[in-house]
CSV table of C-alpha atoms in Angstrom, one decimal:
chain,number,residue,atom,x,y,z
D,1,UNK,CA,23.6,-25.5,0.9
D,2,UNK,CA,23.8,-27.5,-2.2
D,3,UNK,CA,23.4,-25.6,-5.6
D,4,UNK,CA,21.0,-27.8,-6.9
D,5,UNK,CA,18.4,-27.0,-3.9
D,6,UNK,CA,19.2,-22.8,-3.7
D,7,UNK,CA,18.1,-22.8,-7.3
D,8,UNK,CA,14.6,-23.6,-6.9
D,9,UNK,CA,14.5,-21.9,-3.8
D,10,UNK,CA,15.8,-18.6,-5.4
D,11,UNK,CA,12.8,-19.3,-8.3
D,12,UNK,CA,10.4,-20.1,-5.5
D,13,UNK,CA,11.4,-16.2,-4.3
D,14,UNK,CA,11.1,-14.8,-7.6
D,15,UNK,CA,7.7,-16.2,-8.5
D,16,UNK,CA,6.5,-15.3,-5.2
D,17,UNK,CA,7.5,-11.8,-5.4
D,18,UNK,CA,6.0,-11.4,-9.4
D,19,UNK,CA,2.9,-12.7,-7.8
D,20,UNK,CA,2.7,-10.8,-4.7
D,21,UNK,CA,4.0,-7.2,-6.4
D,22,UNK,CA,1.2,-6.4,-8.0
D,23,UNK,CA,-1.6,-7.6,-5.4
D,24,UNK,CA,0.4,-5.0,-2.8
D,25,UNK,CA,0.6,-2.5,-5.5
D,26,UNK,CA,-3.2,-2.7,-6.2
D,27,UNK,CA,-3.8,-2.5,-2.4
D,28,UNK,CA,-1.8,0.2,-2.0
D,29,UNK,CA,-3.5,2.4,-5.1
D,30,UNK,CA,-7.0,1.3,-3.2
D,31,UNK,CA,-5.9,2.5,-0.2
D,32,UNK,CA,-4.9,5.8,-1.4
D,33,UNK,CA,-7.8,5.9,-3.4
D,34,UNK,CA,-10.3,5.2,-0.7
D,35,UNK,CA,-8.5,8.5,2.2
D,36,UNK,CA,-11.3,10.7,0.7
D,37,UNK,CA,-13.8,9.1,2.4
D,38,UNK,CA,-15.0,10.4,5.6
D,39,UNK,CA,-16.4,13.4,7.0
D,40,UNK,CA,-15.2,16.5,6.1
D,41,UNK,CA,-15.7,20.5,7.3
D,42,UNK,CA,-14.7,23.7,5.6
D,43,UNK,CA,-11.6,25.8,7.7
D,44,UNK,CA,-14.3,27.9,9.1
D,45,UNK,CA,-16.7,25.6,10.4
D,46,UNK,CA,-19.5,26.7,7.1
D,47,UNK,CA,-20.1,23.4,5.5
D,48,UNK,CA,-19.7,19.9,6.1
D,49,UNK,CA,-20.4,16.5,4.1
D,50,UNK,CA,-19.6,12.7,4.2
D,51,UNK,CA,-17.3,11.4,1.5
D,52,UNK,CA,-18.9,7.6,0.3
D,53,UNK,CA,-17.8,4.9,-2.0
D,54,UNK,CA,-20.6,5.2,-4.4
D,55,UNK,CA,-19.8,2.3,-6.4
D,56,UNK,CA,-16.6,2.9,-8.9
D,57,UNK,CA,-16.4,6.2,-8.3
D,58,UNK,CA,-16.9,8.9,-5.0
D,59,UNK,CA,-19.7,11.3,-3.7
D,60,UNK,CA,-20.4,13.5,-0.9
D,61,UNK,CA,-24.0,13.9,0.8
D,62,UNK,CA,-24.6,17.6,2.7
D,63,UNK,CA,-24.4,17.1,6.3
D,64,UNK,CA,-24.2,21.1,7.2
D,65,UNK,CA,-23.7,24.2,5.0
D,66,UNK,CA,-24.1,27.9,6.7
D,67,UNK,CA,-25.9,28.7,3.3
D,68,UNK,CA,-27.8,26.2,3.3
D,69,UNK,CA,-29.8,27.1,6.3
D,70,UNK,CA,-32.9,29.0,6.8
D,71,UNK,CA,-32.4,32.2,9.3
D,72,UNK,CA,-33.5,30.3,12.8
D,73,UNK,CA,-29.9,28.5,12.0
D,74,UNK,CA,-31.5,24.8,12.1
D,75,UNK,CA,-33.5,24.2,8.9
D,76,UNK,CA,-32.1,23.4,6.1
D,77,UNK,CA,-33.9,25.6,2.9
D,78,UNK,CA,-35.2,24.1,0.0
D,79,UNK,CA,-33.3,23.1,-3.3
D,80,UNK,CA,-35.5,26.0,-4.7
D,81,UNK,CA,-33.1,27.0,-7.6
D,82,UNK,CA,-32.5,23.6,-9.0
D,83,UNK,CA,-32.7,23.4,-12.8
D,84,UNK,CA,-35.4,20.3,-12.4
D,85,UNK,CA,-38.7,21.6,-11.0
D,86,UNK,CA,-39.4,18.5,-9.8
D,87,UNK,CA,-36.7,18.9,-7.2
D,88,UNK,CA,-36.9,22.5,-6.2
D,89,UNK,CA,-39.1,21.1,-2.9
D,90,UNK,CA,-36.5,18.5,-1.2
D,91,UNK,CA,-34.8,20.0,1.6
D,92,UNK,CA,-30.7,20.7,1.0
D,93,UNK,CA,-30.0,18.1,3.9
D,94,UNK,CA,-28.6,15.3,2.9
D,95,UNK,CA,-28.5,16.3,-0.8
D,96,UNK,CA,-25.3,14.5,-2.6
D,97,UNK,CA,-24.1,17.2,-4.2
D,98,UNK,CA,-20.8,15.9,-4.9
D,99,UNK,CA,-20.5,13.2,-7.4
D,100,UNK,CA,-18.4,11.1,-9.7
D,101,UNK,CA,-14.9,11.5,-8.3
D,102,UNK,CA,-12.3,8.8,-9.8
D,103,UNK,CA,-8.8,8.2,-8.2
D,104,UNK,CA,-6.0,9.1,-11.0
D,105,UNK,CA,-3.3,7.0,-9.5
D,106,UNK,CA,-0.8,8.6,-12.1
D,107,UNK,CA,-1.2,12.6,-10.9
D,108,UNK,CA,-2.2,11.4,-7.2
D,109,UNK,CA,-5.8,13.4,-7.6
D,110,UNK,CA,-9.5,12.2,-7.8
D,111,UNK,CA,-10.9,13.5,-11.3
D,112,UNK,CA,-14.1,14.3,-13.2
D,113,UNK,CA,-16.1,15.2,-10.4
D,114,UNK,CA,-19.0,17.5,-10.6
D,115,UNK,CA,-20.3,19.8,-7.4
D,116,UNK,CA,-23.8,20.8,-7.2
D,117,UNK,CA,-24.3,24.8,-5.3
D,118,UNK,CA,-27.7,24.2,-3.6
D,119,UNK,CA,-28.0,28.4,-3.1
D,120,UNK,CA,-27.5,29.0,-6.8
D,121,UNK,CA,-28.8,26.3,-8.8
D,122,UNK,CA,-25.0,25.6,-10.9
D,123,UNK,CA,-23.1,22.3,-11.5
D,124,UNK,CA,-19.5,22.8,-11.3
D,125,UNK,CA,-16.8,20.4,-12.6
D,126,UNK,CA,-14.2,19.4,-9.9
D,127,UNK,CA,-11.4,17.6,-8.7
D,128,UNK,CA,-10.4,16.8,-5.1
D,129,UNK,CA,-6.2,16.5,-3.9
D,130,UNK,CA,-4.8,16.1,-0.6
D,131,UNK,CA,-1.9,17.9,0.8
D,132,UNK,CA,-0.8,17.0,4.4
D,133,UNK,CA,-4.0,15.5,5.4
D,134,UNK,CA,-6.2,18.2,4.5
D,135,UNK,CA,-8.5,18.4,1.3
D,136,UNK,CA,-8.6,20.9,-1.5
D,137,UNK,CA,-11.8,20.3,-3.5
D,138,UNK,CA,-11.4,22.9,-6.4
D,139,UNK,CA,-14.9,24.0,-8.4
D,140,UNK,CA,-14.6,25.4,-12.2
D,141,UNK,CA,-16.4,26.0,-14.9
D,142,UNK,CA,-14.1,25.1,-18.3
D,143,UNK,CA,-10.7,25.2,-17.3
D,144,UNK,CA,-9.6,24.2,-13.5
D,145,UNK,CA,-7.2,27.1,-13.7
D,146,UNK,CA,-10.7,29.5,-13.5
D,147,UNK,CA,-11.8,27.9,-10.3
D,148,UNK,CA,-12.0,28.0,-6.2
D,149,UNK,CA,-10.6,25.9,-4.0
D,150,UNK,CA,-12.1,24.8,-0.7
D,151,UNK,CA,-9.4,23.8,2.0
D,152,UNK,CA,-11.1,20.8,4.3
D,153,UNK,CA,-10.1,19.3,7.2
D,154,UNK,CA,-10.9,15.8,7.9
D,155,UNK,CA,-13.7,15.3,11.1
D,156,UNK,CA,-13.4,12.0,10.8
């Protein structure tokens, strides 16, 4: 092949992959960014919730909690200990108690998430990782180093 035509075809390749690189890059952070959602139950069965796009950031909406039912084992109780009177009557099903999770591409977590306890009335902060397929949501109050973790397995 002549050198005059495998020069713009080696800049045609170039340009292509400065253009492309990024796009797949993006794509690739979204699509890390986006395995949280789904439906997801504790190791012991206790609790599970729906991870959902909400919009810029992530949430998750009660589908089941063990302490969140009444004693027949089928009604959810009431939000009775929330801080806003005005709440303390909705039922703890469907409740998004999880909110404002953002995907931290550099240290491969979501961040600056808050978890609402339905039983006690307390906001947590908290962040959510994933380590072989399975979630760790971790609650604290300050410091995540004065925290739980909750070990989730994906439902589906």
């Amino acid at each position: 092949m002549p050198l005059i035509i495998r020069q713009p075809l080696a800049i045609a390749s170039i340009m292509f992959m400065a253009v492309t690189l990024p796009a797949r890059a993006s794509f690739a952070q979204a699509s890390a960014a986006a395995e949280v959602i789904g439906i997801w139950e504790t190791e012991d069965r206790g609790m599970k919730f729906e991870m959902f796009d909400a919009g810029g950031s992530y949430s998750g909406r009660m589908l089941f909690g063990r302490r969140a039912m009444e004693a027949d084992g089928k009604t959810f109780r009431k939000d009775s200990k929330n801080p806003d009177p005005a709440l303390r009557g909705r039922s703890l099903q469907g409740v998004v108690f999880l909110t404002g999770f953002k995907w931290d591409a550099r240290n491969q977590r979501w961040d600056g998430g808050s978890m609402y306890d339905g039983t006690s009335g307390r906001t947590y902060s908290a962040r959510i990782t994933m380590a072989k397929g399975a979630m760790e949501l971790r609650g604290y109050m300050g410091t995540p180093m004065l925290g739980r973790t909750l070990k989730l397995h994906r439902v589906r």
